Amino acid sequence: MRIMDLDLVMTSCSGGQVDAGFYSSVTKSRDLFSEIHHAVSSPRIAPTRNMMVEAFLKTKHNWLLMVDSDMVFSPQDVIDLVETAVEKNFPILGGLYFGGQPGGKVTPHVYRMAEDEDGVQVMQVIEGTTGAGVWGQVVQCHATGAGFLLMSRAALVRIGEEYKDLAHKWFAESGTTSEYGEDVTFCLRAVGLGMPAIISTPGADTVSHRSE
C-alpha cells in the first residue's frame, strides 16, 4: 500500500499538554496523514472524541486514527494497522498498548465482558493477549482503549445512525454498577451492531505504548 493510498485522518486530544514522545511520533509519521487535528479536552473526554468524529465525517476520507497524546508509535505501526484493516476487512482495529494499574501492574487495554461473583456483567482485562499462541495475531475482544484506534468511515456512520437520538452517539461514559469509559462504550455499541473490536498484537501488525 502506498502512502498516498492510506486516506487517513489522525486526531488526538489532551488536557493541554502533549507528551514529547508523542510529538516526535507525529512528526515522523506526518506524511502518512491527509489531515492531523488536535483538541484540548476536559476530564470528561467523550464530548471531545465525539466532536472529532463529527469533524472527520465532514471530510471525504475513509479512515480515522484516534491516538492519545501520551502514545509513542512509529510510521510503520500506522501503515501496518491500516493495511491489516483493509486486507482483512476490519471496520475497527486497535493497536495493542498497555497501561499501568494500582500496585505497578501493567496490563493490555483489551477487554471482554464477563460476570462477577454476584452475576453482574463487568469488563475484564484479557490477560493472555500477549501470551503464547496469541502474540503475532489479531485478537477479537469486546472492547479496547481508544489510545491507538483505527475506525472506518462506514463503521462511524453506522453507529451514528443507530444512536442518532443520543447526545453522545459514539463515545460516552456509561455503565451500571461501575462506570465504563467512553472507549468501552464505543466498542460495545460497535459489537452490538455486528462489528467486533479487533486488536492487532505485536509481531503481526502493530504495537504502540504509552511513554513514561
JSON list of N, CA and C in Angstrom, two decimals, residues 16-70:
[
{"chain": "A", "resi": 16, "resn": "GLY", "atom": "N", "xyz": [-4.17, 19.58, 27.65]},
{"chain": "A", "resi": 16, "resn": "GLY", "atom": "CA", "xyz": [-3.48, 20.85, 27.43]},
{"chain": "A", "resi": 16, "resn": "GLY", "atom": "C", "xyz": [-2.00, 20.70, 27.20]},
{"chain": "A", "resi": 17, "resn": "GLN", "atom": "N", "xyz": [-1.43, 19.55, 27.60]},
{"chain": "A", "resi": 17, "resn": "GLN", "atom": "CA", "xyz": [-0.02, 19.27, 27.39]},
{"chain": "A", "resi": 17, "resn": "GLN", "atom": "C", "xyz": [0.13, 18.04, 26.52]},
{"chain": "A", "resi": 18, "resn": "VAL", "atom": "N", "xyz": [1.14, 18.05, 25.66]},
{"chain": "A", "resi": 18, "resn": "VAL", "atom": "CA", "xyz": [1.41, 16.93, 24.76]},
{"chain": "A", "resi": 18, "resn": "VAL", "atom": "C", "xyz": [2.75, 16.32, 25.14]},
{"chain": "A", "resi": 19, "resn": "ASP", "atom": "N", "xyz": [2.78, 15.00, 25.26]},
{"chain": "A", "resi": 19, "resn": "ASP", "atom": "CA", "xyz": [4.00, 14.30, 25.61]},
{"chain": "A", "resi": 19, "resn": "ASP", "atom": "C", "xyz": [5.04, 14.44, 24.51]},
{"chain": "A", "resi": 20, "resn": "ALA", "atom": "N", "xyz": [6.31, 14.56, 24.90]},
{"chain": "A", "resi": 20, "resn": "ALA", "atom": "CA", "xyz": [7.38, 14.73, 23.92]},
{"chain": "A", "resi": 20, "resn": "ALA", "atom": "C", "xyz": [7.51, 13.53, 22.99]},
{"chain": "A", "resi": 21, "resn": "GLY", "atom": "N", "xyz": [7.33, 12.34, 23.55]},
{"chain": "A", "resi": 21, "resn": "GLY", "atom": "CA", "xyz": [7.41, 11.14, 22.71]},
{"chain": "A", "resi": 21, "resn": "GLY", "atom": "C", "xyz": [6.30, 11.10, 21.67]},
{"chain": "A", "resi": 22, "resn": "PHE", "atom": "N", "xyz": [5.12, 11.55, 22.08]},
{"chain": "A", "resi": 22, "resn": "PHE", "atom": "CA", "xyz": [4.00, 11.62, 21.14]},
{"chain": "A", "resi": 22, "resn": "PHE", "atom": "C", "xyz": [4.29, 12.62, 20.04]},
{"chain": "A", "resi": 23, "resn": "TYR", "atom": "N", "xyz": [4.80, 13.78, 20.40]},
{"chain": "A", "resi": 23, "resn": "TYR", "atom": "CA", "xyz": [5.12, 14.82, 19.42]},
{"chain": "A", "resi": 23, "resn": "TYR", "atom": "C", "xyz": [6.13, 14.29, 18.40]},
{"chain": "A", "resi": 24, "resn": "SER", "atom": "N", "xyz": [7.14, 13.59, 18.89]},
{"chain": "A", "resi": 24, "resn": "SER", "atom": "CA", "xyz": [8.13, 13.01, 17.99]},
{"chain": "A", "resi": 24, "resn": "SER", "atom": "C", "xyz": [7.51, 11.98, 17.05]},
{"chain": "A", "resi": 25, "resn": "SER", "atom": "N", "xyz": [6.61, 11.15, 17.58]},
{"chain": "A", "resi": 25, "resn": "SER", "atom": "CA", "xyz": [5.94, 10.14, 16.77]},
{"chain": "A", "resi": 25, "resn": "SER", "atom": "C", "xyz": [5.12, 10.77, 15.65]},
{"chain": "A", "resi": 26, "resn": "VAL", "atom": "N", "xyz": [4.38, 11.82, 15.99]},
{"chain": "A", "resi": 26, "resn": "VAL", "atom": "CA", "xyz": [3.55, 12.51, 15.00]},
{"chain": "A", "resi": 26, "resn": "VAL", "atom": "C", "xyz": [4.42, 13.15, 13.93]},
{"chain": "A", "resi": 27, "resn": "THR", "atom": "N", "xyz": [5.51, 13.78, 14.35]},
{"chain": "A", "resi": 27, "resn": "THR", "atom": "CA", "xyz": [6.42, 14.43, 13.40]},
{"chain": "A", "resi": 27, "resn": "THR", "atom": "C", "xyz": [6.98, 13.43, 12.41]},
{"chain": "A", "resi": 28, "resn": "LYS", "atom": "N", "xyz": [7.38, 12.26, 12.88]},
{"chain": "A", "resi": 28, "resn": "LYS", "atom": "CA", "xyz": [7.96, 11.24, 12.00]},
{"chain": "A", "resi": 28, "resn": "LYS", "atom": "C", "xyz": [6.92, 10.63, 11.07]},
{"chain": "A", "resi": 29, "resn": "SER", "atom": "N", "xyz": [5.64, 10.67, 11.48]},
{"chain": "A", "resi": 29, "resn": "SER", "atom": "CA", "xyz": [4.58, 9.99, 10.71]},
{"chain": "A", "resi": 29, "resn": "SER", "atom": "C", "xyz": [3.69, 10.95, 9.94]},
{"chain": "A", "resi": 30, "resn": "ARG", "atom": "N", "xyz": [3.94, 12.25, 10.00]},
{"chain": "A", "resi": 30, "resn": "ARG", "atom": "CA", "xyz": [3.01, 13.24, 9.48]},
{"chain": "A", "resi": 30, "resn": "ARG", "atom": "C", "xyz": [2.69, 13.06, 7.99]},
{"chain": "A", "resi": 31, "resn": "ASP", "atom": "N", "xyz": [3.64, 12.55, 7.20]},
{"chain": "A", "resi": 31, "resn": "ASP", "atom": "CA", "xyz": [3.40, 12.37, 5.76]},
{"chain": "A", "resi": 31, "resn": "ASP", "atom": "C", "xyz": [2.38, 11.27, 5.47]},
{"chain": "A", "resi": 32, "resn": "LEU", "atom": "N", "xyz": [2.05, 10.46, 6.46]},
{"chain": "A", "resi": 32, "resn": "LEU", "atom": "CA", "xyz": [1.09, 9.38, 6.26]},
{"chain": "A", "resi": 32, "resn": "LEU", "atom": "C", "xyz": [-0.35, 9.87, 6.33]},
{"chain": "A", "resi": 33, "resn": "PHE", "atom": "N", "xyz": [-0.55, 11.06, 6.90]},
{"chain": "A", "resi": 33, "resn": "PHE", "atom": "CA", "xyz": [-1.90, 11.53, 7.17]},
{"chain": "A", "resi": 33, "resn": "PHE", "atom": "C", "xyz": [-2.35, 12.61, 6.19]},
{"chain": "A", "resi": 34, "resn": "SER", "atom": "N", "xyz": [-3.58, 12.49, 5.74]},
{"chain": "A", "resi": 34, "resn": "SER", "atom": "CA", "xyz": [-4.17, 13.53, 4.89]},
{"chain": "A", "resi": 34, "resn": "SER", "atom": "C", "xyz": [-4.44, 14.78, 5.72]},
{"chain": "A", "resi": 35, "resn": "GLU", "atom": "N", "xyz": [-4.84, 14.58, 6.99]},
{"chain": "A", "resi": 35, "resn": "GLU", "atom": "CA", "xyz": [-5.09, 15.69, 7.91]},
{"chain": "A", "resi": 35, "resn": "GLU", "atom": "C", "xyz": [-4.70, 15.25, 9.31]},
{"chain": "A", "resi": 36, "resn": "ILE", "atom": "N", "xyz": [-4.26, 16.21, 10.13]},
{"chain": "A", "resi": 36, "resn": "ILE", "atom": "CA", "xyz": [-3.95, 15.95, 11.54]},
{"chain": "A", "resi": 36, "resn": "ILE", "atom": "C", "xyz": [-4.65, 17.02, 12.37]},
{"chain": "A", "resi": 37, "resn": "HIS", "atom": "N", "xyz": [-5.38, 16.59, 13.40]},
{"chain": "A", "resi": 37, "resn": "HIS", "atom": "CA", "xyz": [-6.11, 17.53, 14.25]},
{"chain": "A", "resi": 37, "resn": "HIS", "atom": "C", "xyz": [-5.85, 17.19, 15.71]},
{"chain": "A", "resi": 38, "resn": "HIS", "atom": "N", "xyz": [-5.75, 18.23, 16.53]},
{"chain": "A", "resi": 38, "resn": "HIS", "atom": "CA", "xyz": [-5.57, 18.04, 17.97]},
{"chain": "A", "resi": 38, "resn": "HIS", "atom": "C", "xyz": [-6.54, 18.94, 18.71]},
{"chain": "A", "resi": 39, "resn": "ALA", "atom": "N", "xyz": [-7.11, 18.42, 19.78]},
{"chain": "A", "resi": 39, "resn": "ALA", "atom": "CA", "xyz": [-8.07, 19.20, 20.57]},
{"chain": "A", "resi": 39, "resn": "ALA", "atom": "C", "xyz": [-7.71, 19.10, 22.04]},
{"chain": "A", "resi": 40, "resn": "VAL", "atom": "N", "xyz": [-7.99, 20.15, 22.78]},
{"chain": "A", "resi": 40, "resn": "VAL", "atom": "CA", "xyz": [-7.82, 20.15, 24.23]},
{"chain": "A", "resi": 40, "resn": "VAL", "atom": "C", "xyz": [-9.13, 19.71, 24.86]},
{"chain": "A", "resi": 41, "resn": "SER", "atom": "N", "xyz": [-9.05, 18.74, 25.76]},
{"chain": "A", "resi": 41, "resn": "SER", "atom": "CA", "xyz": [-10.25, 18.16, 26.33]},
{"chain": "A", "resi": 41, "resn": "SER", "atom": "C", "xyz": [-10.35, 18.45, 27.83]},
{"chain": "A", "resi": 42, "resn": "SER", "atom": "N", "xyz": [-11.58, 18.44, 28.32]},
{"chain": "A", "resi": 42, "resn": "SER", "atom": "CA", "xyz": [-11.82, 18.47, 29.75]},
{"chain": "A", "resi": 42, "resn": "SER", "atom": "C", "xyz": [-11.61, 17.05, 30.29]},
{"chain": "A", "resi": 43, "resn": "PRO", "atom": "N", "xyz": [-11.66, 16.86, 31.62]},
{"chain": "A", "resi": 43, "resn": "PRO", "atom": "CA", "xyz": [-11.52, 15.50, 32.16]},
{"chain": "A", "resi": 43, "resn": "PRO", "atom": "C", "xyz": [-12.54, 14.51, 31.59]},
{"chain": "A", "resi": 44, "resn": "ARG", "atom": "N", "xyz": [-13.72, 14.99, 31.22]},
{"chain": "A", "resi": 44, "resn": "ARG", "atom": "CA", "xyz": [-14.70, 14.15, 30.54]},
{"chain": "A", "resi": 44, "resn": "ARG", "atom": "C", "xyz": [-14.39, 14.20, 29.05]},
{"chain": "A", "resi": 45, "resn": "ILE", "atom": "N", "xyz": [-13.75, 13.15, 28.56]},
{"chain": "A", "resi": 45, "resn": "ILE", "atom": "CA", "xyz": [-13.18, 13.20, 27.22]},
{"chain": "A", "resi": 45, "resn": "ILE", "atom": "C", "xyz": [-14.18, 12.83, 26.11]},
{"chain": "A", "resi": 46, "resn": "ALA", "atom": "N", "xyz": [-15.29, 12.20, 26.46]},
{"chain": "A", "resi": 46, "resn": "ALA", "atom": "CA", "xyz": [-16.24, 11.73, 25.46]},
{"chain": "A", "resi": 46, "resn": "ALA", "atom": "C", "xyz": [-16.72, 12.84, 24.52]},
{"chain": "A", "resi": 47, "resn": "PRO", "atom": "N", "xyz": [-17.13, 14.01, 25.02]},
{"chain": "A", "resi": 47, "resn": "PRO", "atom": "CA", "xyz": [-17.59, 15.06, 24.10]},
{"chain": "A", "resi": 47, "resn": "PRO", "atom": "C", "xyz": [-16.52, 15.47, 23.09]},
{"chain": "A", "resi": 48, "resn": "THR", "atom": "N", "xyz": [-15.26, 15.50, 23.51]},
{"chain": "A", "resi": 48, "resn": "THR", "atom": "CA", "xyz": [-14.19, 15.86, 22.59]},
{"chain": "A", "resi": 48, "resn": "THR", "atom": "C", "xyz": [-13.99, 14.78, 21.53]},
{"chain": "A", "resi": 49, "resn": "ARG", "atom": "N", "xyz": [-14.02, 13.54, 21.94]},
{"chain": "A", "resi": 49, "resn": "ARG", "atom": "CA", "xyz": [-13.88, 12.45, 20.96]},
{"chain": "A", "resi": 49, "resn": "ARG", "atom": "C", "xyz": [-15.03, 12.50, 19.94]},
{"chain": "A", "resi": 50, "resn": "ASN", "atom": "N", "xyz": [-16.24, 12.75, 20.42]},
{"chain": "A", "resi": 50, "resn": "ASN", "atom": "CA", "xyz": [-17.38, 12.82, 19.50]},
{"chain": "A", "resi": 50, "resn": "ASN", "atom": "C", "xyz": [-17.25, 14.01, 18.56]},
{"chain": "A", "resi": 51, "resn": "MET", "atom": "N", "xyz": [-16.75, 15.12, 19.06]},
{"chain": "A", "resi": 51, "resn": "MET", "atom": "CA", "xyz": [-16.53, 16.28, 18.22]},
{"chain": "A", "resi": 51, "resn": "MET", "atom": "C", "xyz": [-15.54, 15.96, 17.09]},
{"chain": "A", "resi": 52, "resn": "MET", "atom": "N", "xyz": [-14.51, 15.19, 17.42]},
{"chain": "A", "resi": 52, "resn": "MET", "atom": "CA", "xyz": [-13.51, 14.83, 16.42]},
{"chain": "A", "resi": 52, "resn": "MET", "atom": "C", "xyz": [-14.10, 13.87, 15.38]},
{"chain": "A", "resi": 53, "resn": "VAL", "atom": "N", "xyz": [-14.97, 12.96, 15.82]},
{"chain": "A", "resi": 53, "resn": "VAL", "atom": "CA", "xyz": [-15.64, 12.07, 14.87]},
{"chain": "A", "resi": 53, "resn": "VAL", "atom": "C", "xyz": [-16.52, 12.88, 13.92]},
{"chain": "A", "resi": 54, "resn": "GLU", "atom": "N", "xyz": [-17.28, 13.81, 14.46]},
{"chain": "A", "resi": 54, "resn": "GLU", "atom": "CA", "xyz": [-18.16, 14.63, 13.63]},
{"chain": "A", "resi": 54, "resn": "GLU", "atom": "C", "xyz": [-17.36, 15.44, 12.61]},
{"chain": "A", "resi": 55, "resn": "ALA", "atom": "N", "xyz": [-16.22, 15.98, 13.04]},
{"chain": "A", "resi": 55, "resn": "ALA", "atom": "CA", "xyz": [-15.37, 16.73, 12.12]},
{"chain": "A", "resi": 55, "resn": "ALA", "atom": "C", "xyz": [-14.81, 15.83, 11.03]},
{"chain": "A", "resi": 56, "resn": "PHE", "atom": "N", "xyz": [-14.42, 14.62, 11.41]},
{"chain": "A", "resi": 56, "resn": "PHE", "atom": "CA", "xyz": [-13.91, 13.66, 10.42]},
{"chain": "A", "resi": 56, "resn": "PHE", "atom": "C", "xyz": [-14.97, 13.33, 9.38]},
{"chain": "A", "resi": 57, "resn": "LEU", "atom": "N", "xyz": [-16.20, 13.11, 9.81]},
{"chain": "A", "resi": 57, "resn": "LEU", "atom": "CA", "xyz": [-17.26, 12.71, 8.88]},
{"chain": "A", "resi": 57, "resn": "LEU", "atom": "C", "xyz": [-17.62, 13.82, 7.90]},
{"chain": "A", "resi": 58, "resn": "LYS", "atom": "N", "xyz": [-17.18, 15.03, 8.16]},
{"chain": "A", "resi": 58, "resn": "LYS", "atom": "CA", "xyz": [-17.38, 16.13, 7.20]},
{"chain": "A", "resi": 58, "resn": "LYS", "atom": "C", "xyz": [-16.33, 16.13, 6.11]},
{"chain": "A", "resi": 59, "resn": "THR", "atom": "N", "xyz": [-15.28, 15.33, 6.27]},
{"chain": "A", "resi": 59, "resn": "THR", "atom": "CA", "xyz": [-14.25, 15.19, 5.24]},
{"chain": "A", "resi": 59, "resn": "THR", "atom": "C", "xyz": [-14.68, 14.10, 4.27]},
{"chain": "A", "resi": 60, "resn": "LYS", "atom": "N", "xyz": [-13.83, 13.84, 3.28]},
{"chain": "A", "resi": 60, "resn": "LYS", "atom": "CA", "xyz": [-14.11, 12.78, 2.31]},
{"chain": "A", "resi": 60, "resn": "LYS", "atom": "C", "xyz": [-13.22, 11.56, 2.55]},
{"chain": "A", "resi": 61, "resn": "HIS", "atom": "N", "xyz": [-12.50, 11.54, 3.65]},
{"chain": "A", "resi": 61, "resn": "HIS", "atom": "CA", "xyz": [-11.55, 10.46, 3.90]},
{"chain": "A", "resi": 61, "resn": "HIS", "atom": "C", "xyz": [-12.23, 9.23, 4.49]},
{"chain": "A", "resi": 62, "resn": "ASN", "atom": "N", "xyz": [-11.58, 8.09, 4.37]},
{"chain": "A", "resi": 62, "resn": "ASN", "atom": "CA", "xyz": [-12.20, 6.81, 4.74]},
{"chain": "A", "resi": 62, "resn": "ASN", "atom": "C", "xyz": [-11.77, 6.27, 6.10]},
{"chain": "A", "resi": 63, "resn": "TRP", "atom": "N", "xyz": [-10.66, 6.74, 6.64]},
{"chain": "A", "resi": 63, "resn": "TRP", "atom": "CA", "xyz": [-10.16, 6.17, 7.89]},
{"chain": "A", "resi": 63, "resn": "TRP", "atom": "C", "xyz": [-9.81, 7.27, 8.89]},
{"chain": "A", "resi": 64, "resn": "LEU", "atom": "N", "xyz": [-10.18, 7.02, 10.14]},
{"chain": "A", "resi": 64, "resn": "LEU", "atom": "CA", "xyz": [-9.85, 7.91, 11.24]},
{"chain": "A", "resi": 64, "resn": "LEU", "atom": "C", "xyz": [-9.00, 7.14, 12.25]},
{"chain": "A", "resi": 65, "resn": "LEU", "atom": "N", "xyz": [-7.82, 7.67, 12.54]},
{"chain": "A", "resi": 65, "resn": "LEU", "atom": "CA", "xyz": [-6.96, 7.08, 13.57]},
{"chain": "A", "resi": 65, "resn": "LEU", "atom": "C", "xyz": [-6.97, 8.00, 14.78]},
{"chain": "A", "resi": 66, "resn": "MET", "atom": "N", "xyz": [-7.51, 7.50, 15.88]},
{"chain": "A", "resi": 66, "resn": "MET", "atom": "CA", "xyz": [-7.55, 8.28, 17.11]},
{"chain": "A", "resi": 66, "resn": "MET", "atom": "C", "xyz": [-6.38, 7.84, 17.99]},
{"chain": "A", "resi": 67, "resn": "VAL", "atom": "N", "xyz": [-5.55, 8.80, 18.38]},
{"chain": "A", "resi": 67, "resn": "VAL", "atom": "CA", "xyz": [-4.33, 8.50, 19.13]},
{"chain": "A", "resi": 67, "resn": "VAL", "atom": "C", "xyz": [-4.28, 9.37, 20.38]},
{"chain": "A", "resi": 68, "resn": "ASP", "atom": "N", "xyz": [-4.07, 8.76, 21.53]},
{"chain": "A", "resi": 68, "resn": "ASP", "atom": "CA", "xyz": [-3.93, 9.53, 22.76]},
{"chain": "A", "resi": 68, "resn": "ASP", "atom": "C", "xyz": [-2.58, 10.25, 22.77]},
{"chain": "A", "resi": 69, "resn": "SER", "atom": "N", "xyz": [-2.53, 11.39, 23.44]},
{"chain": "A", "resi": 69, "resn": "SER", "atom": "CA", "xyz": [-1.35, 12.26, 23.37]},
{"chain": "A", "resi": 69, "resn": "SER", "atom": "C", "xyz": [-0.20, 11.81, 24.25]},
{"chain": "A", "resi": 70, "resn": "ASP", "atom": "N", "xyz": [-0.31, 10.62, 24.87]},
{"chain": "A", "resi": 70, "resn": "ASP", "atom": "CA", "xyz": [0.84, 10.06, 25.59]},
{"chain": "A", "resi": 70, "resn": "ASP", "atom": "C", "xyz": [1.32, 8.77, 24.95]}
]
